[in-house]
CSV table of C-alpha atoms in Angstrom, one decimal:
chain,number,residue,atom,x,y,z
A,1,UNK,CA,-68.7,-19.3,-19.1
A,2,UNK,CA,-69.8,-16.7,-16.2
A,3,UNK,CA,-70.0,-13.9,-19.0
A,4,UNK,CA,-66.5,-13.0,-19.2
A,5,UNK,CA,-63.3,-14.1,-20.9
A,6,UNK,CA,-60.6,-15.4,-18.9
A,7,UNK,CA,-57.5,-17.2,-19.3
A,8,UNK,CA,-59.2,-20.6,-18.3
A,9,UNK,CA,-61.3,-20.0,-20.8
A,10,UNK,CA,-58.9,-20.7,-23.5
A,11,UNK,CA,-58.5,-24.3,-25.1
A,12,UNK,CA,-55.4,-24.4,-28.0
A,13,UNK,CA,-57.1,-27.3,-29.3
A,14,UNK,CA,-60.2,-25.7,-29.9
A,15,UNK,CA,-58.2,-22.7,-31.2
A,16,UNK,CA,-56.0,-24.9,-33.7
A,17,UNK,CA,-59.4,-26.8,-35.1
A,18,UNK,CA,-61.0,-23.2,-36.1
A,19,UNK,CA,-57.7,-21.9,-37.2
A,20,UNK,CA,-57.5,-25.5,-39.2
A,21,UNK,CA,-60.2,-24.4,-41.9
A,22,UNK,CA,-59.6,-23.6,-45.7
A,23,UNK,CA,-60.6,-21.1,-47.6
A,24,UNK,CA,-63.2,-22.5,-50.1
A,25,UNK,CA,-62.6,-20.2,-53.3
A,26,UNK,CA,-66.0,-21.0,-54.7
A,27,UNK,CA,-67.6,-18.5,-52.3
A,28,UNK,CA,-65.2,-15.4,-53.0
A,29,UNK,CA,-66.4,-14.9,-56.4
A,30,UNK,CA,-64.2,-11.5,-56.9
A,31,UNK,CA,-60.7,-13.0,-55.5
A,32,UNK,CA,-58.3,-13.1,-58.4
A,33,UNK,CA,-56.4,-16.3,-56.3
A,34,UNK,CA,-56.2,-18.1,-52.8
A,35,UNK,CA,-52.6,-17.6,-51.2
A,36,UNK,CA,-52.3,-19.7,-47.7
A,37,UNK,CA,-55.9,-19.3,-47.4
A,38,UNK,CA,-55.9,-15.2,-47.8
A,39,UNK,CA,-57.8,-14.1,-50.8
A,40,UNK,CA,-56.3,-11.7,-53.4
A,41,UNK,CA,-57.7,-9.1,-55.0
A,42,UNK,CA,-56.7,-7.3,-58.2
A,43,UNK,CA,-58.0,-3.8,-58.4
A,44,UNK,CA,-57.8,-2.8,-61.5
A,45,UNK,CA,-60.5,-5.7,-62.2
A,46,UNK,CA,-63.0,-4.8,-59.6
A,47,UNK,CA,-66.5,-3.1,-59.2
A,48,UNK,CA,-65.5,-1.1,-55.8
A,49,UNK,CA,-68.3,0.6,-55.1
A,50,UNK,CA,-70.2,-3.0,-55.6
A,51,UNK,CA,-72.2,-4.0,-52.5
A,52,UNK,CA,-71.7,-8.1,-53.3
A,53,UNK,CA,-67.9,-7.0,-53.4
A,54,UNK,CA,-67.7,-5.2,-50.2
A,55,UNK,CA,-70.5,-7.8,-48.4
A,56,UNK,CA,-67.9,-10.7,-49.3
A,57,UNK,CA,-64.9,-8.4,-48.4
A,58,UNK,CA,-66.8,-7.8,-44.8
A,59,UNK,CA,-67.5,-12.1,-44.6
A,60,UNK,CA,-63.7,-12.6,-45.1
A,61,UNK,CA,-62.9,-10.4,-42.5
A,62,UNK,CA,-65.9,-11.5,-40.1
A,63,UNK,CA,-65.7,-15.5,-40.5
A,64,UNK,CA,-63.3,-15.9,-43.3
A,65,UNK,CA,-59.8,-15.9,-42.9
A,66,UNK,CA,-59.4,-12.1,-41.7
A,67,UNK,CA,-57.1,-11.0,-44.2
A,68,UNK,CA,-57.2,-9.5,-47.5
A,69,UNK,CA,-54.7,-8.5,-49.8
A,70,UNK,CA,-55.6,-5.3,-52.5
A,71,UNK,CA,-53.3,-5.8,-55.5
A,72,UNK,CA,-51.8,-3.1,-57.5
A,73,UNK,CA,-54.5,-0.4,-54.8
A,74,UNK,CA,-52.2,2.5,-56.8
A,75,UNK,CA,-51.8,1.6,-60.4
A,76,UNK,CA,-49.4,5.0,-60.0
A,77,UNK,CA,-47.6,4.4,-57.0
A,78,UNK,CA,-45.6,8.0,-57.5
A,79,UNK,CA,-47.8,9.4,-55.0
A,80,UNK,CA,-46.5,6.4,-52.3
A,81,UNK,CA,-42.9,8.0,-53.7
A,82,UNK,CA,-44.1,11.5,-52.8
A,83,UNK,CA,-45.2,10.7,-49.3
A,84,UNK,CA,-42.1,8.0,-48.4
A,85,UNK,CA,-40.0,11.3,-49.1
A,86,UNK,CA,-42.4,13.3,-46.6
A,87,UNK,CA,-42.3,10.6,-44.0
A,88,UNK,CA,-38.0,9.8,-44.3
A,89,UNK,CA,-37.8,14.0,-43.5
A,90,UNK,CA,-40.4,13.2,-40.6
A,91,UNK,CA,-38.3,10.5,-39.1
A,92,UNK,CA,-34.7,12.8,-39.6
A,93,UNK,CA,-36.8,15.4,-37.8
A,94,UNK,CA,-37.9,13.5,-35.1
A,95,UNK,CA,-34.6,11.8,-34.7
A,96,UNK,CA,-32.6,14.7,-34.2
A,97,UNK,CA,-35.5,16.3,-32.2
A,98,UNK,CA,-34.7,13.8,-29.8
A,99,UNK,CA,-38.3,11.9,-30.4
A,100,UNK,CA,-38.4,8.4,-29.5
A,101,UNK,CA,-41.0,6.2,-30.8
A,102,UNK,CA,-41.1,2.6,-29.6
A,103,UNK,CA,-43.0,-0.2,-31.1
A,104,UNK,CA,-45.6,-1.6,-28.9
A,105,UNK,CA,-45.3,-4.7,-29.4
A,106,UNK,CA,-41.5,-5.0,-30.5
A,107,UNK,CA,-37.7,-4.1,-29.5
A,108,UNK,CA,-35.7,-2.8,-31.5
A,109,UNK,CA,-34.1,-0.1,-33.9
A,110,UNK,CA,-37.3,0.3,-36.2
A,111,UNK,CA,-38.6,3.9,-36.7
A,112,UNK,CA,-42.1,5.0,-36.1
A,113,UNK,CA,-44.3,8.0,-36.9
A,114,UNK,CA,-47.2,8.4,-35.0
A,115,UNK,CA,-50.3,10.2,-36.4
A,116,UNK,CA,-48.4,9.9,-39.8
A,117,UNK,CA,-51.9,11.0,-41.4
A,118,UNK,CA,-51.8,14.6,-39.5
A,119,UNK,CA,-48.1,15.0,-39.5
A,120,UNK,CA,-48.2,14.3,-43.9
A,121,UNK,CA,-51.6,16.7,-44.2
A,122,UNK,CA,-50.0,19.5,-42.6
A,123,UNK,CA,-46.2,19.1,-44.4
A,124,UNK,CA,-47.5,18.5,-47.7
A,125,UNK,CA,-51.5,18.9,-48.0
A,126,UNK,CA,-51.2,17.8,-52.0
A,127,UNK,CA,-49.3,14.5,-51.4
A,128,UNK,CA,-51.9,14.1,-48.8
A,129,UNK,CA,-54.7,14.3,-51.2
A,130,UNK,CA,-52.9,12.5,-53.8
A,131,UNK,CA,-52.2,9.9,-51.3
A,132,UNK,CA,-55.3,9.4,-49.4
A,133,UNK,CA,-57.8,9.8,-52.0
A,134,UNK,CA,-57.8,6.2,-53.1
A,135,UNK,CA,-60.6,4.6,-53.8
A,136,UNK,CA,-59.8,1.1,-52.7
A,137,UNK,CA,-58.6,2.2,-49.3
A,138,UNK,CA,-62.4,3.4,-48.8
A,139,UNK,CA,-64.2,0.7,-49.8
A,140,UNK,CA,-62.5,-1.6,-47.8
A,141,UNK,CA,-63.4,1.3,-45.1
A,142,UNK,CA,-67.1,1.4,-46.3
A,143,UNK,CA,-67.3,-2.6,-46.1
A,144,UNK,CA,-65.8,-3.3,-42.8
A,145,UNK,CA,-66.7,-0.2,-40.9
A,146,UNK,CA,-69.8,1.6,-43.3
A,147,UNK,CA,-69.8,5.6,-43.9
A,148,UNK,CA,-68.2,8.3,-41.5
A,149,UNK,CA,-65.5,6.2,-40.3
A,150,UNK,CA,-62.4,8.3,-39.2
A,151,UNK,CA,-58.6,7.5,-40.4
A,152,UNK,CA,-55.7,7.4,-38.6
A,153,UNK,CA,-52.5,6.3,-39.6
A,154,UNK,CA,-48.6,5.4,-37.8
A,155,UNK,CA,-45.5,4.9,-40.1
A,156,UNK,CA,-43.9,1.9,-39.4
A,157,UNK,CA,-39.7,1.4,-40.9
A,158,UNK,CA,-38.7,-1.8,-40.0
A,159,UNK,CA,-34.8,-1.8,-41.0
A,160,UNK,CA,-32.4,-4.9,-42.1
A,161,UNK,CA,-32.4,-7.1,-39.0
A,162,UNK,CA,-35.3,-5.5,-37.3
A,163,UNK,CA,-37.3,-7.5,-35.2
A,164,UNK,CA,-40.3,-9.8,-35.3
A,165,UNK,CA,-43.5,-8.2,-33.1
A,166,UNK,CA,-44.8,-11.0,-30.9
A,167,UNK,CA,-48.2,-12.3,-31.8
A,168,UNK,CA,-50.9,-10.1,-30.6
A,169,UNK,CA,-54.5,-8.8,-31.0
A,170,UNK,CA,-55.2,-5.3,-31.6
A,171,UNK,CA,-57.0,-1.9,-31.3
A,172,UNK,CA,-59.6,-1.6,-28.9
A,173,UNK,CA,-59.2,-4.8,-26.7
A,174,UNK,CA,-55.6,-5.8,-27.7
A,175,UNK,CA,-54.3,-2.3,-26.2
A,176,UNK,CA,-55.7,-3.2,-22.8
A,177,UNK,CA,-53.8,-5.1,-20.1
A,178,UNK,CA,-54.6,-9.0,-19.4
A,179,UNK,CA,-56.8,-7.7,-16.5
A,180,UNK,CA,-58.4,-4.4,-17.8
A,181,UNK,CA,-59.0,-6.7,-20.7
A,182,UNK,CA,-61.0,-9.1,-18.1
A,183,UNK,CA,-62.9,-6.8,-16.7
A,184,UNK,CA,-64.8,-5.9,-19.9
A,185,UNK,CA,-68.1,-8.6,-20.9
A,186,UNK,CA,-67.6,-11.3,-23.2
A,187,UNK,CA,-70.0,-9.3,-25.6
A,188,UNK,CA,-67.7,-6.2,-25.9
A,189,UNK,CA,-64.7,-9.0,-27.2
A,190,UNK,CA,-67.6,-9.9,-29.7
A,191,UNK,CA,-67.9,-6.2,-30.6
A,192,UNK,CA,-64.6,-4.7,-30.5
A,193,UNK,CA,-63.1,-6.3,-33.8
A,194,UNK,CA,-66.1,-4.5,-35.7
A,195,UNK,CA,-65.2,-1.1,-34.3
A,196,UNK,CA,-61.8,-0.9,-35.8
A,197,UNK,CA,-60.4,-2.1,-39.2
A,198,UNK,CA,-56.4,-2.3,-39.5
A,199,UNK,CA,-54.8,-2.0,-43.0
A,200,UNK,CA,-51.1,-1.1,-44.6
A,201,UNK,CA,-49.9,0.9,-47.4
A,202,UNK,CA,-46.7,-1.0,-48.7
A,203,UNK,CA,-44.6,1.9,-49.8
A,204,UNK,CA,-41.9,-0.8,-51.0
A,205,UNK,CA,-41.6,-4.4,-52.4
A,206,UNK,CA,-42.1,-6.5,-49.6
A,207,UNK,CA,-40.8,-10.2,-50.5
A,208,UNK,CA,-41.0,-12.7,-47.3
A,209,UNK,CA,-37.7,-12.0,-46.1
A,210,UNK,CA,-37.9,-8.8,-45.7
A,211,UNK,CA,-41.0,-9.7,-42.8
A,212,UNK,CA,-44.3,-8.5,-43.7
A,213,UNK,CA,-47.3,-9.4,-41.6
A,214,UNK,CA,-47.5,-12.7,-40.2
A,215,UNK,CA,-51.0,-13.5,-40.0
A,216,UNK,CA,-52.6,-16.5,-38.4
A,217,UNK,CA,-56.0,-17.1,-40.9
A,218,UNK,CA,-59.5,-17.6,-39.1
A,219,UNK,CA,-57.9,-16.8,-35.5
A,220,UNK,CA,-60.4,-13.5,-35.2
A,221,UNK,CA,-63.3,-15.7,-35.0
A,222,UNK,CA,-62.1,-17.3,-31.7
A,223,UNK,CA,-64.0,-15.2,-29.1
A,224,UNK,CA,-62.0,-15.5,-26.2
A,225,UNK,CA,-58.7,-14.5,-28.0
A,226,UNK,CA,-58.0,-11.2,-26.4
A,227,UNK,CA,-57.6,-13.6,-23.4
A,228,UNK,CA,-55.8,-15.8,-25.2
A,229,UNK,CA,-53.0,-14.1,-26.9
A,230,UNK,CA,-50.5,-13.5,-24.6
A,231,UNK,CA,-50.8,-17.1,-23.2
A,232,UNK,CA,-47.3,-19.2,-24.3
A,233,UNK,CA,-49.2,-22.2,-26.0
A,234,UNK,CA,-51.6,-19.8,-28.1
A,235,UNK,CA,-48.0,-17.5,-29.1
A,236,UNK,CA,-46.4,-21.2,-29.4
A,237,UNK,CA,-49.1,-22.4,-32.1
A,238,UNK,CA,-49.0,-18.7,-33.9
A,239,UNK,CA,-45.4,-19.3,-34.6
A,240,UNK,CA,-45.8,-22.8,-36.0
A,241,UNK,CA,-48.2,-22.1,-38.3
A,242,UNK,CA,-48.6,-18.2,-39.4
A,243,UNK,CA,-48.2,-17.2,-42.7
A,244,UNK,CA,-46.7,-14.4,-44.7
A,245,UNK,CA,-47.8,-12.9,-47.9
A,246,UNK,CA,-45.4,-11.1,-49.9
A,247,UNK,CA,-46.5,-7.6,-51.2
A,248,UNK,CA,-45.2,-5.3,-54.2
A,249,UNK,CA,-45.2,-1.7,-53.9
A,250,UNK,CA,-48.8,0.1,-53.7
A,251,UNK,CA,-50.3,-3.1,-52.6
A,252,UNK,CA,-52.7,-2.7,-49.3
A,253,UNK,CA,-53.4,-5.5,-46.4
A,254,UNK,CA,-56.8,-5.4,-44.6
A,255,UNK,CA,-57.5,-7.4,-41.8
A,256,UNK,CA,-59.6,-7.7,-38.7
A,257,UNK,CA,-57.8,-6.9,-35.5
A,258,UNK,CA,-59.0,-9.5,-33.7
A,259,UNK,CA,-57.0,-12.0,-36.2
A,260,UNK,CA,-53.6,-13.2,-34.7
A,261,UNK,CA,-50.6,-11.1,-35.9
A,262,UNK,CA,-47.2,-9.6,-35.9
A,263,UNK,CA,-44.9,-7.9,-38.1
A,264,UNK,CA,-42.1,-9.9,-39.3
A,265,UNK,CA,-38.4,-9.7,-39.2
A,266,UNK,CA,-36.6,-8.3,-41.8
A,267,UNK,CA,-33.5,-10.8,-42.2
A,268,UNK,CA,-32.8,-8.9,-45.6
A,269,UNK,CA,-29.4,-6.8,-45.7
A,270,UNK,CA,-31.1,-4.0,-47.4
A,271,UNK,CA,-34.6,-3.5,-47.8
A,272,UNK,CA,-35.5,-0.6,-45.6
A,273,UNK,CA,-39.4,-2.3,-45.2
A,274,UNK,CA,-41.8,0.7,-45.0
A,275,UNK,CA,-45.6,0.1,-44.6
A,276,UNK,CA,-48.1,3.0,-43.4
A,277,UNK,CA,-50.3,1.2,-40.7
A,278,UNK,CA,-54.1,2.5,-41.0
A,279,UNK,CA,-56.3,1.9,-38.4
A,280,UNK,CA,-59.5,3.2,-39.0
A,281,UNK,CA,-62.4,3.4,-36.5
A,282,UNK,CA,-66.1,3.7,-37.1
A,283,UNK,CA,-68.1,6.8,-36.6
A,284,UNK,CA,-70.7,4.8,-33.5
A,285,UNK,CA,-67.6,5.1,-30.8
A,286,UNK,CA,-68.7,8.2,-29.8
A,287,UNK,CA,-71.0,10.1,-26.9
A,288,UNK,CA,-73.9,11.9,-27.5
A,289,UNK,CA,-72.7,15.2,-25.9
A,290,UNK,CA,-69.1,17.0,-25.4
A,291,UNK,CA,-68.4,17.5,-22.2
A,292,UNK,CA,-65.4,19.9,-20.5
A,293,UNK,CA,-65.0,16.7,-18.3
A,294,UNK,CA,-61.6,18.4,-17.2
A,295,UNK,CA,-63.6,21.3,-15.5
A,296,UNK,CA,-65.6,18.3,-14.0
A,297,UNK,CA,-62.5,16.8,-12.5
A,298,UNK,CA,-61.1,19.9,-11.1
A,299,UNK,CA,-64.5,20.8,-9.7
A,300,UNK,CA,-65.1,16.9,-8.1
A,301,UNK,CA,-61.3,16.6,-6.9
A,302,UNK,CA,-61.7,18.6,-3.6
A,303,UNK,CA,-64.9,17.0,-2.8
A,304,UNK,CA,-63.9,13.4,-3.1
A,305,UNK,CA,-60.7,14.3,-1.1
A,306,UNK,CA,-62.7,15.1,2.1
A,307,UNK,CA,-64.1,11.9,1.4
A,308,UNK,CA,-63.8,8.8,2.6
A,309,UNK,CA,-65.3,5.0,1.3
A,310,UNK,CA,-64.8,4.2,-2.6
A,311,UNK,CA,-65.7,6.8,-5.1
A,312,UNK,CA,-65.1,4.7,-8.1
A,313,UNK,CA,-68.8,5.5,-9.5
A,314,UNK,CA,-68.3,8.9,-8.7
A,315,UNK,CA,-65.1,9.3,-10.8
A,316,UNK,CA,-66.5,7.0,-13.5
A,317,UNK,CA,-69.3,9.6,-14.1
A,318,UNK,CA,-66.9,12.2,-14.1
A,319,UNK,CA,-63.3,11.5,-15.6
A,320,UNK,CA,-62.4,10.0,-19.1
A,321,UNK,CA,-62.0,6.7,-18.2
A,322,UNK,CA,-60.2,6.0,-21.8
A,323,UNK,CA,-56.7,6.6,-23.3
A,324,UNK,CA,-57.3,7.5,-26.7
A,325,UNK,CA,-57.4,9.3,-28.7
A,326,UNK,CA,-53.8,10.6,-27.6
A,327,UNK,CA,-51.0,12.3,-29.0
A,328,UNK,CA,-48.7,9.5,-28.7
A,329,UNK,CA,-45.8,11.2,-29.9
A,330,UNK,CA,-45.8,12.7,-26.0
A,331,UNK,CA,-48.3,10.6,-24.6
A,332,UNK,CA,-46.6,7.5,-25.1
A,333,UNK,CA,-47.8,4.1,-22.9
A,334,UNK,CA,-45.8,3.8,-19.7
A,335,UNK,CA,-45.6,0.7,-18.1
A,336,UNK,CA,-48.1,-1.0,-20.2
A,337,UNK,CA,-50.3,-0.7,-23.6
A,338,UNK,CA,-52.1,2.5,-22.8
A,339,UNK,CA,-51.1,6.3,-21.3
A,340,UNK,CA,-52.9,7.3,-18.0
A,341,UNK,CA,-56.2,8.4,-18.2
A,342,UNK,CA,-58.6,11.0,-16.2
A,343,UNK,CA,-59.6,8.5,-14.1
A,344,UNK,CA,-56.8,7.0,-13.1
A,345,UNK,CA,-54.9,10.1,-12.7
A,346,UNK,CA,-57.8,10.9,-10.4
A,347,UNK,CA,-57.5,7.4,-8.4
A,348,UNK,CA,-53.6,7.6,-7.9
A,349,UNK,CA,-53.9,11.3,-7.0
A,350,UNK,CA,-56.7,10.3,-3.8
A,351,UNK,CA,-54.8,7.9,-3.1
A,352,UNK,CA,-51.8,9.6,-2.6
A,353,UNK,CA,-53.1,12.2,-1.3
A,354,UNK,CA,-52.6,15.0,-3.7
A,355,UNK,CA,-54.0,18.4,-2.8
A,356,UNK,CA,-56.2,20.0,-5.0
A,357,UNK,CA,-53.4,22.6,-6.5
A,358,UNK,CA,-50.9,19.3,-7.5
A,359,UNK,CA,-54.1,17.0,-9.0
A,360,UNK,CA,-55.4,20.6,-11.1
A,361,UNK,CA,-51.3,20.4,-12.0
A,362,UNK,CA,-51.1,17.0,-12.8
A,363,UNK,CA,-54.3,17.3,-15.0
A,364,UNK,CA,-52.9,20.5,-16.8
A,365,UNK,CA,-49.8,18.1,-17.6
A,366,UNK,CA,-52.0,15.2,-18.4
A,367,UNK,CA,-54.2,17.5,-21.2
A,368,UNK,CA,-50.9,18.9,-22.7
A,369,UNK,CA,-49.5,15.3,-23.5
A,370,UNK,CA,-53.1,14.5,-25.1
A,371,UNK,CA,-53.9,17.7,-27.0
A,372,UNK,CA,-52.8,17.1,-30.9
């Protein structure tokens, strides 16, 4: 390999023999039970703030099979009541505001509610605390990602005959076209799964038909999947051999967002499947120093214009070269994974000539969409 992933880099059948392993339940000491080679935890029953606990919770996730499942994470799941009440206003709202919120990864009628975390803190600060001070949700945070990690969270309502999501990778790499995805060294697809961990509230029962995650056990451990997963045989063997694990009401899903996975459809008639998606991102993915880079822009725009030649090193030290954080409720992804950045606004507007009035516009617009 040259140092980089690419889509000739990908063998299935190397794939399907690390995705062929089992889960050996003689080295998960705390599982309560193997389902489909995911291990299961019961809460009530264990030591959270144990570091053998969260070292073999972060060994599932790293090498294991990717998953875990929390059982019974809210022995009182009235504040999951409390805060599905919040959320069904949120989506009314929304709705009748005229919001749309498409899946990424989906068609379809289901409902979404971006930055779900904000948007519940500021309608209803005590179901907010009620909610989010769980202990289980930060251990699995403190094992995956260590201290100062920062939570965000997206609604997802998947109703009776709402679609599957295609198999995909996720947050940092898997929101990044095929060839921006390319561009980034085969170290950064090592790193990027341990930036990010993904979990779920389930704020119903979840049985199989009603489509909870399909997961596809040990895939995060193949490095060259973020090139791999929108190719047809890699989606081809997902489907053949993913697996679903039901979940009650209160229950929580880890997993590593690397591992191969999609939300299921809900061929149910009435089971209105509601899980609160966290993705929670450690406290390293950060610079050293705030920069106005806006003011920066603005002040390099006019320059650059009156020059000719490629300024891509120039713009790179200037511009956010990076989509998110976003408001995504009016920042959504056009035309691909991710909104426009800094920089790209900046490239499109030299190259189309935009005088320095319309790019200081277009930038104005640009900050609006993002600001929270």
């Amino acid at each position: 390999m040259s140092g980089y992933f690419h889509a000739s880099d990908c063998d299935v059948d190397e794939f399907a023999a690390l995705c062929g392993q089992t889960t050996d339940p003689r080295t998960l000491p705390f599982a309560a039970e193997i389902q489909s080679n995911v291990p299961l935890y019961d809460v009530a029953a264990l030591p959270l703030t144990d570091p053998a606990l969260l070292a073999e919770w972060a060994g599932v996730l790293r090498t294991g099979a990717g998953a875990i499942v929390l059982r019974g994470a809210y022995a009182d799941t009235s504040p999951i009541d409390a805060a599905t009440a919040v959320y069904d206003q949120i989506i009314a709202d929304e709705k009748a505001a005229g919001t749309s919120s498409a899946d990424h990864f989906a068609a379809g009628t289901n409902d979404r509610v971006w930055n779900a975390a904000q948007k519940l803190c500021l309608a209803d600060p005590a179901v907010f605390a009620d909610y989010f001070n769980n202990a289980a949700i930060d251990a699995a945070c403190m094992a995956w990602l260590g201290p100062n990690y920062q939570l965000t969270a997206q609604i997802n309502l998947v109703h009776p005959g709402g679609a599957a999501q295609k198999a995909h990778r996720d947050y940092h790499l898997g929101f990044q076209t095929a060839d921006i995805s390319a561009q980034y060294p085969a170290h950064v697809h090592d790193l990027s799964p341990v930036l990010t961990l993904q979990g779920a509230v389930a704020h119903c029962d979840m049985p199989v038909e009603s489509g909870p995650t399909k997961l596809l056990p040990f895939s995060q451990a193949y490095r060259p999947g973020y090139a791999a997963w929108r190719l047809p045989a890699f989606r081809a063997y997902f489907e053949d051999h993913f697996v679903q694990l039901p979940l009650a009401k209160g229950d929580l899903l880890f997993f590593n967002p690397a591992i191969f996975h999609g939300a299921g459809e809900n061929t149910t008639s009435d089971i209105h499947r509601m899980a609160n998606l966290l993705q929670v991102s450690s406290a390293f993915g950060r610079a050293m120093e705030n920069q106005d880079r806006a003011a920066m822009c603005r002040a390099l725009y006019p320059v650059l214009l009156d020059r000719s030649g490629d300024q891509n090193a120039a713009i790179a030290a200037c511009a956010e070269g990076y989509s998110f954080p976003t408001n995504l409720d009016r920042d959504p992804p056009v035309g691909g994974l991710a909104p426009e950045t800094q920089a790209a606004l900046m490239r499109r507007a030299l190259l189309d000539g935009m005088s320095p009035a319309e790019f200081d516009a277009a930038l104005a617009d640009l900050m609006d969409r993002q600001r929270p």
